[in-house]
CSV table of C-alpha atoms in Angstrom, one decimal:
chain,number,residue,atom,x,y,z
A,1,UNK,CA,-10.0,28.0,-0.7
A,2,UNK,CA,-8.4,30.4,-2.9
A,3,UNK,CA,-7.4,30.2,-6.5
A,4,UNK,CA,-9.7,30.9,-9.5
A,5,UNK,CA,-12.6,28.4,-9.9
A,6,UNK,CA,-13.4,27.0,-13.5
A,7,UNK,CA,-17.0,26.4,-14.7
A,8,UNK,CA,-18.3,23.8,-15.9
A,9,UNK,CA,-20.5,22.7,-18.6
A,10,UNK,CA,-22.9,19.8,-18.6
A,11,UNK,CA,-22.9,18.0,-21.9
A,12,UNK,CA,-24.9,14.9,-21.5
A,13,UNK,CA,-27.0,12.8,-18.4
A,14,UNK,CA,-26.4,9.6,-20.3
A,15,UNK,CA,-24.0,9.3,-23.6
A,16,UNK,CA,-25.1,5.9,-24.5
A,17,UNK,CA,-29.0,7.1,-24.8
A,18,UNK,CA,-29.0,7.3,-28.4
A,19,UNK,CA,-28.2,3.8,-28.8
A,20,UNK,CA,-24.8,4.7,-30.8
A,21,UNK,CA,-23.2,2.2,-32.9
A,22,UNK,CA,-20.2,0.9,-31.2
A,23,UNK,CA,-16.9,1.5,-32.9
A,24,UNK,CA,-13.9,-0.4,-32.3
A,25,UNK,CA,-10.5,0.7,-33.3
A,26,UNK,CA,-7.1,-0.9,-33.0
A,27,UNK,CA,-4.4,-0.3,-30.4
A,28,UNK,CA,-1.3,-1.3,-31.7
A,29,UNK,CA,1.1,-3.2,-29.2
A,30,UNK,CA,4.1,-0.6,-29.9
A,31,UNK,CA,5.0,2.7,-28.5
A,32,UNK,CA,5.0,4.9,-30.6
A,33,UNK,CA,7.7,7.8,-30.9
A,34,UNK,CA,7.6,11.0,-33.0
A,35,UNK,CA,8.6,10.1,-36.6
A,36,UNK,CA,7.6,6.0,-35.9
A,37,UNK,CA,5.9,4.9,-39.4
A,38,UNK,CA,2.7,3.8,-39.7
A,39,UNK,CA,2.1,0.3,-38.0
A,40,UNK,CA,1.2,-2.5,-40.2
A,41,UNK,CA,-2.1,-5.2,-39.2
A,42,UNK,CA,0.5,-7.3,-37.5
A,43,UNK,CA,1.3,-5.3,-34.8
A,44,UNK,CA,-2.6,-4.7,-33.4
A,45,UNK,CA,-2.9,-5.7,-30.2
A,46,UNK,CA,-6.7,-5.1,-29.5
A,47,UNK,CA,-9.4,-3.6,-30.8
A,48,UNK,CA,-11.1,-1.0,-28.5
A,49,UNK,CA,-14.4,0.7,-28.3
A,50,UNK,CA,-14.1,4.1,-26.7
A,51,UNK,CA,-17.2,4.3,-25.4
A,52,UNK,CA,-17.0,1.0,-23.5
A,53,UNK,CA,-12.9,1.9,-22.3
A,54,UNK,CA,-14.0,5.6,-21.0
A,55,UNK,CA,-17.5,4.7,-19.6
A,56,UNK,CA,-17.6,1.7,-17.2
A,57,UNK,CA,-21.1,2.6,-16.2
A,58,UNK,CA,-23.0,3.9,-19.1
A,59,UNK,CA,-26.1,5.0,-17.0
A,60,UNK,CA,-24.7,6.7,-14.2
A,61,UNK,CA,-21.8,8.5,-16.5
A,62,UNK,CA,-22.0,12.8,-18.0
A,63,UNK,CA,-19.9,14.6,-19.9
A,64,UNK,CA,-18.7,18.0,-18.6
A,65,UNK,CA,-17.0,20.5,-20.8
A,66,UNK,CA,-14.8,22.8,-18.8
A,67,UNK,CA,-15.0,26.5,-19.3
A,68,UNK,CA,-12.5,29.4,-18.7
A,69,UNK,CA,-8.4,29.2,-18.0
A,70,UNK,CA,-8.4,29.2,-14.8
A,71,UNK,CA,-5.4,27.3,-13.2
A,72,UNK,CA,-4.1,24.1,-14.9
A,73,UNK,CA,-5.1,21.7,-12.7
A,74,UNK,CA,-3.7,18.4,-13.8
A,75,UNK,CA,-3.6,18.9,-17.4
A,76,UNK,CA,-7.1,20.3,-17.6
A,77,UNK,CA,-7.9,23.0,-20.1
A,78,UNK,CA,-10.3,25.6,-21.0
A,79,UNK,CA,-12.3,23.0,-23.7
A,80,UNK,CA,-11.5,19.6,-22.2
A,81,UNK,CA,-14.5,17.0,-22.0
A,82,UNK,CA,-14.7,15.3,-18.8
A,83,UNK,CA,-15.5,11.4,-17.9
A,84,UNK,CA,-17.4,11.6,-14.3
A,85,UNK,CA,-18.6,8.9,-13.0
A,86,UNK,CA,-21.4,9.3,-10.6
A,87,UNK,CA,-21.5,5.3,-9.4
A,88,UNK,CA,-17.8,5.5,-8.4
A,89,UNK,CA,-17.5,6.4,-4.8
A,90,UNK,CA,-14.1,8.7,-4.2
A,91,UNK,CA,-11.2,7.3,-4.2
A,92,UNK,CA,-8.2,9.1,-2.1
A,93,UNK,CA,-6.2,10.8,-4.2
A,94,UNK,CA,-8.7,11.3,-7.5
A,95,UNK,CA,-10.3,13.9,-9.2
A,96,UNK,CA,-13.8,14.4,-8.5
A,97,UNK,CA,-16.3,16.8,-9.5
A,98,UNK,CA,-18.5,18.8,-6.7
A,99,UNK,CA,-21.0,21.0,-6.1
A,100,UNK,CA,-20.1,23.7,-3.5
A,101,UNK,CA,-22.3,27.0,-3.0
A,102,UNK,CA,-24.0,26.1,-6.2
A,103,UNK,CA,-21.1,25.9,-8.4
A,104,UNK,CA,-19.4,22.9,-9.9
A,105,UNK,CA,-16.1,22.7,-9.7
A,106,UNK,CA,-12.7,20.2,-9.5
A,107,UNK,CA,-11.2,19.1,-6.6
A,108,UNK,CA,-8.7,16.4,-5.3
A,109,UNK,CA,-10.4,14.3,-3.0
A,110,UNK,CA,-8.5,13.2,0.4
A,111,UNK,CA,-8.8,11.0,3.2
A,112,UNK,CA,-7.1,11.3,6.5
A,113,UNK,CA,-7.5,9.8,9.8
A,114,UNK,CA,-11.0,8.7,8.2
A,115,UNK,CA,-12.0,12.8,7.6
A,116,UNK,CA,-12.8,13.8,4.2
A,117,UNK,CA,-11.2,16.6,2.3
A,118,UNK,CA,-10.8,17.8,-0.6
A,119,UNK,CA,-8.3,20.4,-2.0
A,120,UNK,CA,-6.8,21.9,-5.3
A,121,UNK,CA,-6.3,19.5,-7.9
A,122,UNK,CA,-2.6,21.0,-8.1
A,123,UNK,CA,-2.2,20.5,-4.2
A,124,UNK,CA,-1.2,24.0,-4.2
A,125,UNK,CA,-3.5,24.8,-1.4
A,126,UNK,CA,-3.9,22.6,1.7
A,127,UNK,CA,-6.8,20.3,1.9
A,128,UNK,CA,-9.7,21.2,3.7
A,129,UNK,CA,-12.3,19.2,5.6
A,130,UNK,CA,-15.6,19.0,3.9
A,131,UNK,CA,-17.2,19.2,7.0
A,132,UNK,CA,-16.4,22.9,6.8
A,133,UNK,CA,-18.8,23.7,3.5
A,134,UNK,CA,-22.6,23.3,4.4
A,135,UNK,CA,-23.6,23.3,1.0
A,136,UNK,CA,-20.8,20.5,-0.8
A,137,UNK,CA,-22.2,17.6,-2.8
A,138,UNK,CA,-20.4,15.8,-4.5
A,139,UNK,CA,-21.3,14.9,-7.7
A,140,UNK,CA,-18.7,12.0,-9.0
A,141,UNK,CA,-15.6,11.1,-9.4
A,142,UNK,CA,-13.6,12.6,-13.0
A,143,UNK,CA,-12.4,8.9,-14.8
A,144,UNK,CA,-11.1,10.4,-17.9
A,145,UNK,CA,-10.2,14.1,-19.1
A,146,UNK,CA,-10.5,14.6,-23.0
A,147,UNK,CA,-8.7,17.3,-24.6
A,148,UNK,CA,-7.9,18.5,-28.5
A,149,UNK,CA,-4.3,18.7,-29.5
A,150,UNK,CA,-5.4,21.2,-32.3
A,151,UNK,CA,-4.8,24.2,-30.1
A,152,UNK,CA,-1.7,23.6,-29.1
């Protein structure tokens, strides 16, 4: 496939176990610009719980933190959290998470001509047809890709 493969680290089977107290906080109806001032209670749109926004199904959603710089691959970092869902079939197009030769890893997951393939996330590499890898599971598809500004 070529390219550098990044690892990843589980983080959690189920977030929700711990029966967390929800948390809502506002999303204001603006956009918001470098240098906007603070928005005032009038200008709230919604309150949002992130929990219930980044996991649509709480028993069948993991967190995976991704390890090493390998190749930027849509914005994903050494450090990021990731959102896979295991329910959610692939859709064409999306990030998923796999398991190929016993590593996990990021792909792009294509369809064409009803085949499956998968490539690099950045398409630099041409998709190749699952049916090549005996030992590729997928694992879910990536709904959501956390990262920490403070680095950068």
């Amino acid at each position: 496939m070529g390219g550098t493969m990044q690892r990843i680290l589980l983080l959690a089977s189920n977030p929700l176990q711990d029966n967390q107290d929800e948390v809502s906080l506002p999303l204001y109806r603006m956009s918001v610009s470098a240098g906007i001032p603070l928005p005032t209670d009038e200008d709230i749109e919604e309150e949002i719980d992130l929990n219930s926004f980044l996991i649509k199904h709480p028993n069948s959603t993991f967190f995976a933190r991704v390890i090493g710089d390998a190749e930027n691959f849509d914005g994903i970092r050494d450090g990021d959290i990731l959102v896979i869902d295991t329910y959610q079939k692939p859709d064409d197009g999306k990030l998923i998470l796999i398991q190929m030769n016993k590593n996990l890893t990021i792909r792009r997951y294509r369809m064409f001509d009803d085949q499956e393939y998968i490539q690099t996330p950045n398409g630099q590499y041409l998709p190749i047809n699952s049916s090549f890898f005996d030992t590729l599971d997928y694992v879910g598809q990536i709904t959501f890709i956390i990262h920490s500004l403070k680095a950068y």
